Amino acid sequence: MGGWTGVGYGDIEVGSALPSRVFVITPDDMRRFRQCLGEPPREVTAGEPVPVFLLNELKTLKAHLRLPPGVLHAKEELVLEHGVAVGEALEMRVRIADKYIRKGKRFVVVEQAVHRAQDQRRAVTVRHVLYWPC
């Protein structure tokens, strides 16, 4: 792997949890998200609903696991349980839900749960199935 020293498939432990991360979706985040979608610019205010796709990110995973080159998304499921608003404090919890080999290919299932920091209500659950090449 050319000197790569990240986490190999054999080192992934099912059930392990990564340190949680508190974050906030800001009005600037929303403006950039809308710009990516090609929407015309408009003012964003605190309290506006946050689109579920803006809560689906891998920053927490990447901050704690060095992914090998060639990791690919094989499948993804999003379940919205409670809406969140711009400016609301959120907590991202990430755990390794499963890993398996199918047809000689290695896969890792990562579950992300976004909770509202104020009342700990789960807002979104995302399950990523990642092809893990080595």
Short mmCIF file of C-alpha atoms in Angstrom, two decimals:
data_model
loop_
_atom_site.label_atom_id
_atom_site.label_comp_id
_atom_site.label_asym_id
_atom_site.label_seq_id
_atom_site.Cartn_x
_atom_site.Cartn_y
_atom_site.Cartn_z
CA MET A 1 0.00 0.00 0.00
CA GLY A 2 2.95 2.33 -0.43
CA GLY A 3 3.58 2.97 3.25
CA TRP A 4 -0.06 3.43 4.25
CA THR A 5 -0.43 2.82 7.99
CA GLY A 6 -4.18 3.17 8.56
CA VAL A 7 -6.74 0.74 9.92
CA GLY A 8 -6.89 -2.58 8.11
CA TYR A 9 -9.95 -4.80 7.96
CA GLY A 10 -8.50 -7.20 10.53
CA ASP A 11 -8.13 -4.35 13.03
CA ILE A 12 -11.79 -3.29 12.84
CA GLU A 13 -13.69 -4.39 15.97
CA VAL A 14 -17.46 -4.85 15.68
CA GLY A 15 -19.24 -2.97 18.47
CA SER A 16 -16.46 -0.46 19.00
CA ALA A 17 -17.55 3.15 19.39
CA LEU A 18 -15.64 6.25 18.45
CA PRO A 19 -15.53 9.35 20.65
CA SER A 20 -18.64 11.44 20.06
CA ARG A 21 -18.47 14.91 18.56
CA VAL A 22 -20.68 17.92 19.23
CA PHE A 23 -21.34 20.16 16.24
CA VAL A 24 -23.74 22.82 14.95
CA ILE A 25 -25.11 23.34 11.45
CA THR A 26 -24.63 27.09 10.92
CA PRO A 27 -26.35 29.45 8.49
CA ASP A 28 -23.09 29.42 6.47
CA ASP A 29 -23.25 25.60 6.27
CA MET A 30 -26.80 25.84 4.94
CA ARG A 31 -25.85 28.50 2.36
CA ARG A 32 -22.96 26.35 1.08
CA PHE A 33 -25.22 23.27 0.97
CA ARG A 34 -27.87 25.14 -1.03
CA GLN A 35 -25.19 26.53 -3.35
CA CYS A 36 -24.03 22.96 -4.07
CA LEU A 37 -27.63 22.13 -5.02
CA GLY A 38 -27.73 25.07 -7.42
CA GLU A 39 -30.37 26.94 -5.44
CA PRO A 40 -30.41 30.75 -5.62
CA PRO A 41 -28.80 32.48 -2.64
CA ARG A 42 -31.11 33.58 0.19
CA GLU A 43 -30.81 34.50 3.84
CA VAL A 44 -30.68 31.59 6.30
CA THR A 45 -31.75 32.08 9.89
CA ALA A 46 -31.31 30.09 13.07
CA GLY A 47 -34.28 27.81 13.66
CA GLU A 48 -34.78 26.79 10.02
CA PRO A 49 -35.07 23.03 9.45
CA VAL A 50 -31.86 21.27 8.43
CA PRO A 51 -32.12 18.85 5.46
CA VAL A 52 -31.34 15.28 6.53
CA PHE A 53 -28.64 14.96 3.87
CA LEU A 54 -26.63 17.71 5.58
CA LEU A 55 -26.46 15.51 8.70
CA ASN A 56 -25.02 12.59 6.74
CA GLU A 57 -21.27 13.10 6.91
CA LEU A 58 -18.17 11.11 7.72
CA LYS A 59 -16.10 13.74 9.56
CA THR A 60 -16.33 11.93 12.90
CA LEU A 61 -15.38 8.58 11.36
CA LYS A 62 -12.45 10.08 9.45
CA ALA A 63 -11.25 11.99 12.51
CA HIS A 64 -10.73 8.72 14.42
CA LEU A 65 -10.10 6.04 11.78
CA ARG A 66 -7.58 6.42 9.02
CA LEU A 67 -9.43 4.89 6.08
CA PRO A 68 -7.46 2.85 3.56
CA PRO A 69 -7.21 4.10 -0.01
CA GLY A 70 -10.06 2.77 -2.13
CA VAL A 71 -12.84 2.71 0.48
CA LEU A 72 -16.15 2.93 -1.38
CA HIS A 73 -19.76 3.42 -0.30
CA ALA A 74 -21.58 0.22 -1.16
CA LYS A 75 -24.89 1.11 0.49
CA GLU A 76 -26.40 3.76 2.72
CA GLU A 77 -29.62 4.05 4.70
CA LEU A 78 -30.93 7.19 6.38
CA VAL A 79 -33.74 7.22 8.93
CA LEU A 80 -35.04 10.61 10.06
CA GLU A 81 -36.61 10.39 13.51
CA HIS A 82 -36.79 14.04 14.62
CA GLY A 83 -36.00 17.23 12.76
CA VAL A 84 -33.20 19.56 13.80
CA ALA A 85 -32.78 23.28 13.28
CA VAL A 86 -29.99 25.53 12.09
CA GLY A 87 -27.97 26.62 15.12
CA GLU A 88 -28.99 23.66 17.30
CA ALA A 89 -26.20 21.75 19.08
CA LEU A 90 -25.99 18.16 17.85
CA GLU A 91 -23.99 15.14 18.96
CA MET A 92 -22.63 12.61 16.47
CA ARG A 93 -22.11 9.08 17.78
CA VAL A 94 -20.39 6.52 15.58
CA ARG A 95 -19.94 2.80 16.10
CA ILE A 96 -18.85 -0.16 14.04
CA ALA A 97 -22.09 -2.13 13.67
CA ASP A 98 -20.82 -5.10 11.65
CA LYS A 99 -18.24 -6.38 9.22
CA TYR A 100 -18.44 -9.26 6.79
CA ILE A 101 -16.95 -10.79 3.68
CA ARG A 102 -19.15 -11.43 0.66
CA LYS A 103 -17.83 -12.93 -2.57
CA GLY A 104 -14.28 -12.35 -1.35
CA LYS A 105 -14.87 -8.63 -0.71
CA ARG A 106 -14.55 -7.04 2.75
CA PHE A 107 -17.31 -4.76 4.05
CA VAL A 108 -17.61 -2.65 7.20
CA VAL A 109 -20.97 -1.37 8.47
CA VAL A 110 -20.75 1.96 10.27
CA GLU A 111 -23.74 3.33 12.16
CA GLN A 112 -23.94 7.05 12.82
CA ALA A 113 -26.52 8.46 15.20
CA VAL A 114 -27.14 12.19 15.38
CA HIS A 115 -28.75 13.28 18.65
CA ARG A 116 -30.05 16.67 19.66
CA ALA A 117 -27.62 17.73 22.40
CA GLN A 118 -30.28 19.58 24.40
CA ASP A 119 -32.62 16.63 25.04
CA GLN A 120 -30.67 13.64 23.60
CA ARG A 121 -33.51 12.79 21.19
CA ARG A 122 -32.21 10.85 18.23
CA ALA A 123 -32.63 12.91 15.08
CA VAL A 124 -31.07 10.76 12.37
CA THR A 125 -29.56 7.30 12.04
CA VAL A 126 -27.30 6.58 9.08
CA ARG A 127 -25.93 3.13 8.23
CA HIS A 128 -23.00 3.15 5.84
CA VAL A 129 -21.88 -0.11 4.25
CA LEU A 130 -18.30 0.52 3.15
CA TYR A 131 -16.20 -1.65 0.87
CA TRP A 132 -12.91 -2.02 2.77
CA PRO A 133 -10.18 -2.96 0.25
CA CYS A 134 -7.45 -4.07 2.66
#
